[in-house]
């Protein structure tokens, strides 16, 4: 596993990839991916298992029962809750992507998947490390819901995206804003090293929410319209509240570049 990611020799990397590709070749290897994650202490082995798990879940999604689909999401959330703050960031980020991908795939098939914000909120009230993980989970979820994938038609993508926008996105934005407010008032106990991480992740979450494709049409990046935020009218009270804009200015004034 380490050879695949660290060897300077291209031939060695290719040989390692060929040896490991079987792990993501068939859904029968889903339990093996979980076994590696549960028992291996080597970060690169965990990374290979996480990547294979995601690939297998996407490929075999329609062949899994609703119960199995939810079990894999809950397994990944539980893994992050127990070990997410101690494993390497490149491993935890891949597991975060799994949660977002699985939630999107299952969004239209069951209310349990739509309760993801409540599940992730448990991270926000634990340690500061879990708080950062929770914010990362929410940001990745917003990014995933806003991104067209190869596994869905454009119509399916817009349907899921619109449902997420109407039922969860504003709640997620409020979590980001509330975290920034609590951080600015000292309500979140954290060390000097932790505070910038929480601030940056909260700001990234708010930016992702405000940059969401609210109207269901991906704009050309070269278009001048990219500077327009098409937020729903139901958000108006929060967006027009003076305290919201003042919060961002206060954070900007108190922050050291770069942020």
Coordinates of C-alpha atoms in Angstrom, one line a residue:
X1 CA 0.0 0.0 0.0
X2 CA 2.8 2.4 0.9
X3 CA 4.6 1.6 -2.4
X4 CA 1.5 2.7 -4.4
X5 CA 1.7 6.2 -2.9
X6 CA 5.3 6.8 -1.9
X7 CA 7.5 4.9 -4.3
X8 CA 9.5 7.1 -6.8
X9 CA 9.6 4.2 -9.2
X10 CA 6.7 4.3 -11.7
X11 CA 7.0 0.5 -12.4
X12 CA 6.8 -0.3 -8.7
X13 CA 3.7 1.9 -8.3
X14 CA 2.0 0.2 -11.3
X15 CA 2.8 -3.2 -9.9
X16 CA 1.4 -2.2 -6.5
X17 CA -1.8 -0.8 -8.1
X18 CA -2.2 -4.0 -10.1
X19 CA -1.9 -6.0 -6.9
X20 CA -4.4 -3.9 -5.0
X21 CA -7.0 -3.3 -7.8
X22 CA -8.8 -6.6 -6.9
X23 CA -10.0 -5.1 -3.7
X24 CA -12.3 -2.8 -5.6
X25 CA -13.3 -5.3 -8.3
X26 CA -16.4 -6.8 -6.8
X27 CA -18.9 -6.1 -4.0
X28 CA -17.8 -9.3 -2.3
X29 CA -14.8 -7.3 -1.1
X30 CA -16.9 -4.8 0.8
X31 CA -16.4 -6.7 4.1
X32 CA -12.7 -6.9 3.4
X33 CA -12.5 -3.1 3.0
X34 CA -14.1 -2.7 6.4
X35 CA -11.8 -5.3 7.9
X36 CA -8.7 -3.4 6.8
X37 CA -10.1 -0.1 8.1
X38 CA -11.0 -1.7 11.5
X39 CA -7.7 -3.6 12.0
X40 CA -4.9 -2.0 10.1
X41 CA -2.8 0.7 11.8
X42 CA -1.1 1.7 8.5
X43 CA -2.4 4.9 7.0
X44 CA -1.8 3.9 3.4
X45 CA -3.7 0.6 3.9
X46 CA -6.5 2.6 5.4
X47 CA -6.5 4.9 2.4
X48 CA -6.6 2.0 -0.1
X49 CA -9.5 0.4 1.8
X50 CA -11.4 3.7 2.0
X51 CA -10.9 4.4 -1.7
X52 CA -12.0 0.8 -2.6
X53 CA -15.0 1.0 -0.3
X54 CA -16.2 4.2 -2.0
X55 CA -15.8 2.8 -5.4
X56 CA -17.6 -0.4 -4.6
X57 CA -20.5 1.4 -2.9
X58 CA -21.0 3.6 -6.0
X59 CA -20.7 0.6 -8.4
X60 CA -23.0 -1.7 -6.5
X61 CA -25.4 0.8 -5.0
X62 CA -28.5 -0.5 -6.8
X63 CA -27.7 -4.0 -5.7
X64 CA -27.7 -3.2 -2.0
X65 CA -30.8 -3.3 0.1
X66 CA -31.9 0.0 1.7
X67 CA -30.8 -1.5 5.1
X68 CA -27.3 -2.3 3.8
X69 CA -27.0 1.2 2.2
X70 CA -27.8 2.8 5.5
X71 CA -25.6 0.5 7.4
X72 CA -22.5 1.5 5.3
X73 CA -23.3 5.2 6.0
X74 CA -23.7 4.6 9.7
X75 CA -20.5 2.4 9.8
X76 CA -18.5 5.3 8.2
X77 CA -20.0 7.9 10.6
X78 CA -19.2 5.6 13.6
X79 CA -15.7 5.1 12.3
X80 CA -15.1 8.8 12.0
X81 CA -16.6 9.4 15.5
X82 CA -14.3 6.8 17.1
X83 CA -11.1 7.3 15.1
X84 CA -11.5 10.3 12.9
X85 CA -9.4 12.6 15.0
X86 CA -6.5 10.2 15.3
X87 CA -6.1 8.9 11.8
X88 CA -4.3 10.8 9.0
X89 CA -6.2 13.6 7.4
X90 CA -5.9 12.1 4.0
X91 CA -7.7 9.0 5.3
X92 CA -10.4 10.9 7.2
X93 CA -11.1 13.1 4.1
X94 CA -11.8 10.0 2.0
X95 CA -14.2 8.7 4.6
X96 CA -15.9 12.0 4.7
X97 CA -16.4 11.8 1.0
X98 CA -18.0 8.3 1.4
X99 CA -20.6 9.7 3.8
X100 CA -21.4 12.5 1.4
X101 CA -21.6 10.2 -1.6
X102 CA -23.7 7.6 0.1
X103 CA -26.1 10.3 1.5
X104 CA -26.6 11.7 -2.0
X105 CA -27.2 8.3 -3.5
X106 CA -29.7 7.4 -0.9
X107 CA -31.4 10.9 -0.6
X108 CA -34.5 9.9 -2.6
X109 CA -34.9 6.4 -1.2
X110 CA -35.4 7.0 2.5
X111 CA -35.9 9.6 5.2
X112 CA -33.0 8.2 7.2
X113 CA -30.6 9.6 4.7
X114 CA -32.3 13.0 4.9
X115 CA -31.6 13.0 8.7
X116 CA -27.8 13.4 8.0
X117 CA -27.6 16.9 9.5
X118 CA -28.9 15.6 12.8
X119 CA -26.4 12.7 12.7
X120 CA -23.5 15.0 11.9
X121 CA -24.6 17.5 14.6
X122 CA -23.4 14.9 17.2
X123 CA -19.9 15.7 16.1
X124 CA -20.4 19.4 16.7
X125 CA -20.9 19.0 20.4
X126 CA -18.0 16.6 21.2
X127 CA -14.3 17.6 21.1
X128 CA -12.9 20.4 19.0
X129 CA -11.4 17.8 16.7
X130 CA -14.9 16.3 16.2
X131 CA -16.2 19.8 15.6
X132 CA -13.8 20.3 12.7
X133 CA -14.7 16.8 11.4
X134 CA -18.4 17.7 11.6
X135 CA -17.9 20.9 9.7
X136 CA -15.9 19.0 7.1
X137 CA -18.7 16.5 6.7
X138 CA -21.3 19.2 6.2
X139 CA -19.1 21.1 3.7
X140 CA -18.4 17.9 1.7
X141 CA -22.1 17.1 1.7
X142 CA -23.0 20.5 0.3
X143 CA -20.3 20.1 -2.4
X144 CA -21.5 16.7 -3.3
X145 CA -25.1 17.8 -3.6
X146 CA -24.1 20.7 -5.8
X147 CA -22.0 18.6 -8.1
X148 CA -23.3 16.7 -11.1
X149 CA -22.1 13.1 -11.1
X150 CA -21.7 10.4 -13.7
X151 CA -24.1 8.0 -11.9
X152 CA -27.2 10.2 -12.3
X153 CA -29.0 12.0 -15.1
X154 CA -29.2 15.8 -15.0
X155 CA -32.9 15.5 -14.1
X156 CA -32.2 13.2 -11.1
X157 CA -29.3 15.5 -10.0
X158 CA -31.5 18.6 -10.1
X159 CA -34.3 16.8 -8.2
X160 CA -31.9 15.7 -5.4
X161 CA -30.2 19.1 -5.3
X162 CA -33.5 21.0 -5.1
X163 CA -34.7 18.7 -2.3
X164 CA -31.5 19.2 -0.4
X165 CA -31.6 22.9 -0.9
X166 CA -35.2 23.1 0.4
X167 CA -34.8 20.8 3.4
X168 CA -31.2 21.0 4.7
X169 CA -29.1 23.7 3.2
X170 CA -30.3 26.6 5.3
X171 CA -29.9 24.6 8.4
X172 CA -26.3 23.9 7.5
X173 CA -25.6 27.5 6.8
X174 CA -27.0 28.4 10.2
X175 CA -24.6 25.9 11.8
X176 CA -21.7 27.6 10.0
X177 CA -22.8 31.0 11.1
X178 CA -23.5 29.9 14.7
X179 CA -20.1 28.3 15.0
X180 CA -18.4 31.5 13.8
X181 CA -20.4 33.5 16.3
X182 CA -19.6 31.2 19.2
X183 CA -15.9 31.3 18.2
X184 CA -15.8 35.1 18.1
X185 CA -17.4 35.3 21.6
X186 CA -15.1 32.6 23.1
X187 CA -18.0 30.2 23.6
X188 CA -16.0 27.4 22.1
X189 CA -13.2 26.3 24.3
X190 CA -10.2 25.6 22.1
X191 CA -6.4 26.1 22.0
X192 CA -4.6 28.6 19.8
X193 CA -3.9 26.0 17.2
X194 CA -7.4 24.8 17.0
X195 CA -9.2 28.1 16.7
X196 CA -7.8 28.9 13.2
X197 CA -8.9 25.4 12.0
X198 CA -12.4 25.9 13.3
X199 CA -12.6 29.4 11.8
X200 CA -11.4 28.3 8.4
X201 CA -13.6 25.3 8.2
X202 CA -16.7 27.3 9.3
X203 CA -16.0 30.0 6.7
X204 CA -15.5 27.3 4.0
X205 CA -18.8 25.8 5.0
X206 CA -20.6 29.2 4.8
X207 CA -19.0 29.9 1.4
X208 CA -20.1 26.5 0.1
X209 CA -23.7 27.2 1.2
X210 CA -23.8 30.6 -0.4
X211 CA -22.2 29.3 -3.6
X212 CA -24.8 26.6 -4.0
X213 CA -26.5 26.3 -7.4
X214 CA -29.8 27.5 -6.0
X215 CA -31.6 27.9 -9.4
X216 CA -30.5 24.5 -10.8
X217 CA -28.4 25.9 -13.6
X218 CA -24.6 25.6 -13.5
X219 CA -23.3 29.0 -14.5
X220 CA -20.4 29.5 -16.9
X221 CA -17.3 30.3 -14.8
X222 CA -16.5 33.1 -17.1
X223 CA -19.9 34.7 -16.7
X224 CA -20.2 38.0 -14.8
X225 CA -23.2 36.4 -13.1
X226 CA -20.9 34.4 -10.9
X227 CA -20.8 37.4 -8.6
X228 CA -24.5 37.1 -7.9
X229 CA -25.7 35.0 -4.9
X230 CA -29.1 33.5 -5.8
X231 CA -30.2 32.7 -2.2
X232 CA -33.8 31.6 -1.6
X233 CA -36.3 34.3 -0.3
X234 CA -36.7 32.3 2.9
X235 CA -33.1 33.2 3.8
X236 CA -33.7 36.9 3.5
X237 CA -34.1 37.6 7.2
X238 CA -30.7 36.1 8.0
X239 CA -28.9 37.6 4.9
X240 CA -30.3 41.1 5.5
X241 CA -29.6 41.0 9.2
X242 CA -26.8 43.5 10.0
X243 CA -25.2 41.1 12.5
X244 CA -24.6 38.6 9.8
X245 CA -22.5 40.9 7.6
X246 CA -20.8 42.4 10.7
X247 CA -19.7 39.0 11.8
X248 CA -17.8 38.4 8.6
X249 CA -16.2 41.9 8.8
X250 CA -15.2 41.3 12.4
X251 CA -13.6 38.0 11.5
X252 CA -11.8 39.6 8.6
X253 CA -10.5 42.4 10.8
X254 CA -9.3 40.0 13.5
X255 CA -7.7 37.5 11.2
X256 CA -4.1 37.4 10.0
X257 CA -3.4 36.8 6.4
X258 CA -3.7 34.3 4.8
X259 CA -7.0 32.8 5.8

